[in-house]
Amino acid sequence: MSEILLTTTVGSFGKPDYLQKARNANARGKVSDSELHDLEKKATEEWIRRQEDIDLDILVDGEMYRGDMVAYFAERLDGFRLGGLVRSYGNRYYHKPVIASKVSRPKPMTVDWFRFTQGLTDRPVKGMLTGPYTLLDWSYNEAYRTRRDAALALAEAVRQEAEDLERAGAKYIQIDEPAIHARPEEIDIAIEAMAVVTQNLKAKTVSHICYGDFAAIYPKVLELPVDQLDLAMHNYEYRWLKLFDEHPFTKELAIGVVDVHSHRLETVEEAAEGIRKGLKYVSADRLLPHPDCGLKTRTVEESLDKCRVVVDAAKKVRAEIGSRAVPVQA
Amino acid sequence: MNTTVVGAYPKISDEHQELRRALHKADRGELDDASLAVAFDEATEWAIGELADVGIDVINDGQIRWDDLLAPFAKAWRNCERGPLERFYDNNTYFRQPIIKGPIETDGQTLVRDFTFADGKLRGRAHLKAAVCGPLTFATLTAEDDHYKDLEARTLAIADALAKELAGLGAAGAKIVDVEEPALAAHPELIDLERAALARLAKGGVTVALYPYFFPIDKIIEKLDVPPVGILGVDVRSRETSPKAIERLGAWKGTVSLGVIDARNTRIETPRETGELVDAALKQLRDERRLILSTTTGLEYLPHDVARKKLNALVDAARAAKGVPA
């Protein structure tokens, strides 16, 4: 492990066949919740070992227990009901939640999983949350008069969860906002809501943003109160970096250097070139290579291959820079 | 007062998941193209049956074969490909960005087979219209263009290709073709380019129903009076400021398709809510024959069970406007 170009991932990994089958069987009532939970823990441990074997620096739990990044929280927050199936793209569908009444958090939603996962490794594991603006934007709102009202109510629930994660020992807390550029005119709402979430946190805060018009919210997005922005870059041929010429990037940058929606495996040199592009704008101690987005749409093997490319590319560029290896502590 | 729908209808429901299963099988190589085509046809027949049976006056074919708004054209047109995934405006729905490798060419038959199939299955239960993507939407959402020198050249070339598609659909019997143009609502500053592109669609020889949805269009309504646009779709629900467009309808001389049913939120509109919008629109139009009621955009943004309720709300809105008890 190194103190520069720390490698990480965005959050989700491909689920192994046995877990996918168990999830399907659980939905049909053929596998109990307890049996499914055991298999989710097994798959999570496997992914921790794989991440260690690959030599990723900052780990994730892989979200073996989640189907969708919004539905998971909607199922655990009071005020939501789960809607019917809606198509996302191609032949992929998800249950889009409905904010049906005032939202509140009856109990922690991810803390037990964080404790379990962090207990499996000495490397830091990120606490993984979905941000309030994305929870709002990817749900139907029937309960709140304005979108701002809904976002701020959701922010309070996410704040409670983030602070519980910090109390449980999380050094990194990622609060994903992939929908933040859906309505650029609402960026102030997203910033205001994130300020509620992070106001008391000492942990390093990260927000992942992907698939949308990043240019429409830059440089305003630099006001988002987090330490690190985690951006899909490879899929956009690194065009967002050019924005940094006019308005310098002021946060840590987690930079996507492989595409997660393609079966094609990038070469190490291709990913290394992406890192070099990022280094023109952000110093190596503030640049974190990773895949563009979560890898849940890829198979286990594809996920592994993509991560290996990221790690090998980081090692290659570190060697070019001539860094000394220094371990990262959990 | 007539009713119509815009865009795609849900391809599956909790009970009807045959198409989803067929696509999974095809993806795994367990289903051949001919069998998949049958699955698409069956889903199309199911969708148009639902749209017609609930009492919508003018329907489309549900766009069941459309992966996204641009896909049929990016797949069929020569020198076009489908590229990387991108989010479709402010939706948690994704599309593949077109890639243009050379001059766009089409025989104008891209949608003719599907239109003819749906018309045959409909057997007069409702009027059938066709739909294409808007030229500005295709042009602005293109990821790579190796051929056209700028956005204007690309947009106009796409308009020429769409005019051929319109002509093909017209020859197949389509009287109205929806042109779904969210890019115009998103980029009202491109109104002059849109006007030039719309003028080229006149070569298609059919009435165009222009649907610039998702964003407010109050600032550009008066500039959309371009043949062959005979019907203007006005989304008055997607944003808090969207209803402002109603105040500007006096500047429009043709028919208005008023999007009173929000196709992107699950809350069901009441006849009172839709009635207020209808009354406000009629104050501007002064002739109820110039008003059609519609969804704001495609109902595929909703789960199927809610989409059905929205169709009922649309029919109820029209009945209430006509003074017919629900």
Coordinates of N, CA and C in Angstrom, one line a residue, chain A residues 26-152:
Chain A
N26 N -35.2 -16.1 -2.0 CA -35.8 -15.4 -0.9 C -37.0 -14.6 -1.3
A27 N -36.9 -14.0 -2.5 CA -38.1 -13.2 -2.9 C -39.3 -14.1 -3.1
R28 N -39.0 -15.3 -3.5 CA -40.2 -16.3 -3.7 C -40.5 -17.0 -2.4
G29 N -39.8 -16.7 -1.3 CA -40.1 -17.3 0.0 C -39.5 -18.7 0.1
K30 N -38.6 -19.0 -0.7 CA -37.9 -20.4 -0.7 C -36.7 -20.4 0.2
V31 N -36.1 -19.2 0.5 CA -34.9 -19.1 1.3 C -35.2 -18.1 2.4
S32 N -34.9 -18.5 3.7 CA -35.3 -17.6 4.8 C -34.4 -16.4 4.8
D33 N -34.8 -15.3 5.5 CA -34.0 -14.1 5.6 C -32.7 -14.4 6.3
S34 N -32.8 -15.3 7.3 CA -31.6 -15.7 8.1 C -30.6 -16.4 7.2
E35 N -31.0 -17.3 6.4 CA -30.1 -18.0 5.4 C -29.5 -17.1 4.4
L36 N -30.4 -16.1 3.9 CA -29.9 -15.1 3.0 C -28.8 -14.3 3.7
H37 N -29.1 -13.9 4.9 CA -28.1 -13.0 5.6 C -26.8 -13.7 5.7
D38 N -26.8 -15.0 6.0 CA -25.5 -15.7 6.2 C -24.8 -15.7 4.8
L39 N -25.5 -15.9 3.8 CA -24.8 -15.9 2.4 C -24.3 -14.5 2.1
E40 N -25.0 -13.5 2.5 CA -24.6 -12.1 2.2 C -23.3 -11.9 3.0
K41 N -23.2 -12.4 4.2 CA -21.9 -12.2 5.0 C -20.8 -13.0 4.3
K42 N -21.1 -14.2 3.9 CA -20.1 -15.0 3.2 C -19.6 -14.3 2.0
A43 N -20.5 -13.7 1.2 CA -20.1 -13.0 -0.1 C -19.3 -11.8 0.3
T44 N -19.7 -11.1 1.3 CA -19.0 -9.9 1.7 C -17.6 -10.2 2.1
E45 N -17.4 -11.3 2.9 CA -16.0 -11.7 3.3 C -15.2 -12.0 2.1
E46 N -15.8 -12.7 1.2 CA -15.1 -13.1 0.0 C -14.6 -11.8 -0.7
W47 N -15.4 -10.8 -0.8 CA -15.0 -9.6 -1.5 C -14.0 -8.8 -0.7
I48 N -14.0 -8.9 0.6 CA -12.9 -8.3 1.4 C -11.6 -9.0 1.1
R49 N -11.6 -10.3 1.1 CA -10.4 -11.0 0.8 C -9.9 -10.7 -0.6
R50 N -10.8 -10.6 -1.6 CA -10.4 -10.3 -3.0 C -9.8 -8.9 -3.0
Q51 N -10.4 -8.0 -2.4 CA -9.9 -6.6 -2.4 C -8.5 -6.6 -1.8
E52 N -8.3 -7.3 -0.7 CA -7.0 -7.4 -0.1 C -6.0 -8.1 -1.0
D53 N -6.4 -9.2 -1.7 CA -5.5 -9.9 -2.6 C -5.1 -9.0 -3.8
I54 N -6.0 -8.3 -4.3 CA -5.7 -7.4 -5.4 C -4.9 -6.2 -4.9
D55 N -4.9 -5.9 -3.6 CA -4.1 -4.8 -3.1 C -4.8 -3.5 -3.2
L56 N -6.1 -3.4 -3.2 CA -6.8 -2.1 -3.1 C -6.5 -1.5 -1.7
D57 N -6.4 -0.2 -1.6 CA -6.1 0.5 -0.4 C -7.2 0.7 0.5
I58 N -8.3 1.3 0.0 CA -9.5 1.7 0.7 C -10.6 0.8 0.3
L59 N -11.2 0.0 1.2 CA -12.1 -1.1 0.8 C -13.6 -0.7 0.9
V60 N -14.4 -1.4 0.3 CA -15.9 -1.3 0.5 C -16.4 -2.7 0.8
D61 N -17.7 -2.7 1.3 CA -18.3 -4.0 1.7 C -18.9 -4.7 0.4
G62 N -18.9 -4.0 -0.7 CA -19.4 -4.6 -1.9 C -20.9 -4.6 -2.1
E63 N -21.6 -4.2 -1.1 CA -23.1 -4.1 -1.1 C -23.8 -5.4 -1.5
M64 N -23.2 -6.5 -1.0 CA -23.8 -7.8 -1.3 C -25.3 -7.9 -0.7
Y65 N -25.6 -7.0 0.2 CA -26.9 -7.1 0.9 C -27.9 -6.0 0.3
R66 N -27.4 -5.3 -0.7 CA -28.3 -4.3 -1.3 C -28.6 -4.7 -2.8
G67 N -29.9 -4.3 -3.2 CA -30.2 -4.5 -4.6 C -30.0 -3.1 -5.3
D68 N -30.5 -2.1 -4.7 CA -30.4 -0.8 -5.3 C -30.1 0.3 -4.3
M69 N -29.3 1.3 -4.6 CA -28.7 2.2 -3.7 C -29.8 3.1 -3.1
V70 N -30.9 3.3 -3.7 CA -32.0 4.1 -3.1 C -33.0 3.2 -2.4
A71 N -33.4 2.1 -3.1 CA -34.4 1.2 -2.5 C -34.0 0.7 -1.2
Y72 N -32.7 0.4 -1.0 CA -32.2 -0.2 0.2 C -32.5 0.7 1.4
F73 N -32.3 2.0 1.2 CA -32.6 3.0 2.3 C -34.1 3.2 2.4
A74 N -34.8 3.3 1.3 CA -36.2 3.5 1.3 C -37.0 2.4 2.1
E75 N -36.4 1.2 2.0 CA -37.0 0.0 2.7 C -36.9 0.1 4.2
R76 N -35.9 1.0 4.6 CA -35.6 1.0 6.0 C -36.0 2.4 6.7
L77 N -36.3 3.3 5.9 CA -36.8 4.6 6.4 C -38.3 4.6 6.5
D78 N -38.8 5.1 7.6 CA -40.3 5.3 7.7 C -40.7 6.4 6.7
G79 N -41.9 6.3 6.2 CA -42.4 7.3 5.2 C -42.3 6.9 3.8
F80 N -41.5 5.9 3.5 CA -41.4 5.4 2.1 C -42.3 4.2 1.9
R81 N -42.8 4.0 0.7 CA -43.3 2.7 0.3 C -42.6 2.3 -1.0
L82 N -42.4 1.1 -1.2 CA -41.7 0.6 -2.4 C -42.7 0.6 -3.6
G83 N -42.3 1.2 -4.7 CA -43.2 1.2 -5.9 C -43.0 0.0 -6.7
G84 N -43.7 0.0 -7.8 CA -43.5 -1.2 -8.8 C -42.3 -1.0 -9.6
L85 N -42.1 -2.0 -10.5 CA -40.9 -2.0 -11.3 C -40.9 -0.9 -12.4
V86 N -39.7 -0.3 -12.5 CA -39.5 0.8 -13.5 C -38.2 0.5 -14.2
R87 N -38.2 0.7 -15.5 CA -37.0 0.3 -16.3 C -36.0 1.4 -16.1
S88 N -34.8 1.0 -16.0 CA -33.6 1.9 -15.8 C -33.0 2.1 -17.2
Y89 N -32.6 1.0 -17.8 CA -32.1 1.0 -19.2 C -32.1 -0.4 -19.7
G90 N -32.1 -0.6 -21.0 CA -32.1 -1.9 -21.6 C -33.2 -2.8 -20.9
N91 N -32.8 -3.9 -20.4 CA -33.7 -4.8 -19.8 C -33.6 -4.8 -18.2
R92 N -33.1 -3.7 -17.7 CA -32.8 -3.6 -16.3 C -34.0 -2.8 -15.6
Y93 N -34.5 -3.4 -14.6 CA -35.7 -2.7 -13.9 C -35.3 -2.6 -12.4
Y94 N -35.9 -1.7 -11.7 CA -35.8 -1.5 -10.3 C -37.1 -1.0 -9.7
H95 N -37.2 -1.2 -8.4 CA -38.4 -0.8 -7.7 C -38.2 0.7 -7.2
K96 N -38.8 1.6 -7.9 CA -38.6 3.0 -7.6 C -39.4 3.4 -6.4
P97 N -38.8 3.9 -5.3 CA -39.6 4.1 -4.1 C -40.5 5.4 -4.2
V98 N -41.4 5.4 -3.3 CA -42.4 6.5 -3.2 C -42.3 7.1 -1.8
I99 N -42.0 8.4 -1.7 CA -42.1 9.1 -0.4 C -43.6 9.4 -0.2
A100 N -44.2 8.6 0.7 CA -45.6 8.6 0.8 C -46.0 9.4 2.0
S101 N -45.1 9.6 3.0 CA -45.5 10.4 4.2 C -44.1 10.9 4.8
K102 N -44.2 11.7 5.9 CA -43.0 12.3 6.4 C -41.9 11.2 6.7
V103 N -40.7 11.5 6.4 CA -39.6 10.5 6.5 C -38.9 10.6 7.9
S104 N -38.6 9.5 8.4 CA -37.8 9.4 9.6 C -37.0 8.1 9.6
R105 N -35.9 8.1 10.4 CA -35.1 6.9 10.5 C -35.4 6.1 11.8
P106 N -36.0 5.0 11.8 CA -36.3 4.3 13.1 C -35.1 3.7 13.7
K107 N -34.1 3.3 13.0 CA -32.9 2.7 13.6 C -31.8 2.7 12.5
P108 N -30.5 2.5 12.9 CA -29.4 2.5 12.0 C -29.7 1.5 10.9
M109 N -29.2 1.8 9.7 CA -29.5 1.0 8.5 C -28.2 0.3 7.9
T110 N -27.0 0.8 8.2 CA -25.8 0.2 7.6 C -24.8 -0.1 8.6
V111 N -25.0 0.3 9.9 CA -23.9 0.3 10.8 C -23.5 -1.1 11.2
D112 N -24.4 -2.0 11.3 CA -24.0 -3.4 11.6 C -23.2 -4.0 10.5
W113 N -23.5 -3.7 9.2 CA -22.7 -4.2 8.1 C -21.3 -3.5 8.1
F114 N -21.3 -2.3 8.5 CA -19.9 -1.6 8.5 C -19.1 -2.3 9.6
R115 N -19.7 -2.5 10.8 CA -18.9 -3.2 11.9 C -18.4 -4.5 11.4
F116 N -19.3 -5.3 10.8 CA -18.9 -6.7 10.4 C -17.8 -6.6 9.4
T117 N -17.9 -5.7 8.4 CA -16.9 -5.7 7.4 C -15.6 -5.1 7.9
Q118 N -15.6 -4.0 8.6 CA -14.4 -3.5 9.1 C -13.7 -4.5 10.1
G119 N -14.5 -5.4 10.7 CA -13.9 -6.4 11.5 C -13.1 -7.5 10.8
L120 N -13.3 -7.5 9.5 CA -12.6 -8.5 8.7 C -11.3 -8.1 8.1
T121 N -10.9 -6.8 8.3 CA -9.7 -6.4 7.6 C -9.1 -5.3 8.4
D122 N -7.8 -5.1 8.2 CA -7.0 -4.0 8.8 C -7.1 -2.8 8.0
R123 N -7.5 -3.0 6.7 CA -7.5 -1.8 5.8 C -8.8 -1.0 6.1
P124 N -8.8 0.3 5.8 CA -10.0 1.0 6.0 C -11.2 0.6 5.1
V125 N -12.3 0.6 5.6 CA -13.6 0.3 4.9 C -14.4 1.5 4.9
K126 N -14.9 1.9 3.7 CA -15.8 3.1 3.7 C -17.2 2.8 4.2
G127 N -17.8 3.7 5.0 CA -19.2 3.7 5.2 C -19.9 4.2 4.0
M128 N -21.0 3.5 3.6 CA -21.5 3.9 2.2 C -23.0 4.3 2.4
L129 N -23.3 5.5 2.0 CA -24.6 6.0 2.1 C -25.1 6.7 0.8
T130 N -26.3 6.7 0.6 CA -26.9 7.5 -0.6 C -27.3 8.9 -0.1
G131 N -26.9 9.9 -0.8 CA -27.2 11.3 -0.4 C -28.6 11.7 -0.4
P132 N -29.0 12.7 0.3 CA -30.4 13.1 0.4 C -31.0 13.6 -0.9
Y133 N -30.2 14.3 -1.7 CA -30.7 14.8 -3.0 C -31.0 13.6 -3.9
T134 N -30.1 12.6 -4.0 CA -30.4 11.5 -4.8 C -31.5 10.6 -4.3
L135 N -31.6 10.5 -3.0 CA -32.8 9.8 -2.4 C -34.1 10.4 -2.9
L136 N -34.1 11.7 -2.9 CA -35.3 12.5 -3.4 C -35.5 12.3 -4.9
D137 N -34.4 12.5 -5.6 CA -34.6 12.6 -7.1 C -34.9 11.2 -7.7
W138 N -34.5 10.2 -7.0 CA -34.8 8.8 -7.6 C -36.0 8.2 -6.9
S139 N -36.8 9.0 -6.2 CA -38.0 8.5 -5.7 C -39.2 9.4 -6.2
Y140 N -40.4 8.9 -6.1 CA -41.5 9.7 -6.4 C -41.9 10.4 -5.1
N141 N -42.2 11.7 -5.2 CA -42.5 12.5 -4.0 C -44.0 12.8 -3.9
E142 N -44.7 12.2 -3.0 CA -46.1 12.4 -2.8 C -46.4 13.2 -1.5
A143 N -45.3 13.3 -0.6 CA -45.5 13.7 0.7 C -45.2 15.2 1.0
Y144 N -44.2 15.7 0.3 CA -43.7 17.0 0.6 C -44.1 18.0 -0.4
R145 N -44.4 19.3 0.1 CA -44.9 20.3 -0.9 C -43.8 20.7 -1.9
T146 N -42.6 20.8 -1.4 CA -41.5 21.2 -2.3 C -40.4 20.2 -2.3
R147 N -39.6 20.1 -3.3 CA -38.4 19.2 -3.3 C -37.4 19.6 -2.3
R148 N -37.3 20.9 -2.0 CA -36.3 21.3 -0.9 C -36.8 20.7 0.4
D149 N -38.1 20.8 0.7 CA -38.6 20.3 2.0 C -38.2 18.8 2.1
A150 N -38.4 18.1 1.0 CA -38.2 16.6 1.0 C -36.7 16.3 1.2
A151 N -35.8 17.1 0.5 CA -34.4 16.9 0.6 C -33.9 17.1 2.0
L152 N -34.4 18.2 2.6 CA -33.9 18.5 4.0 C -34.4 17.4 5.0

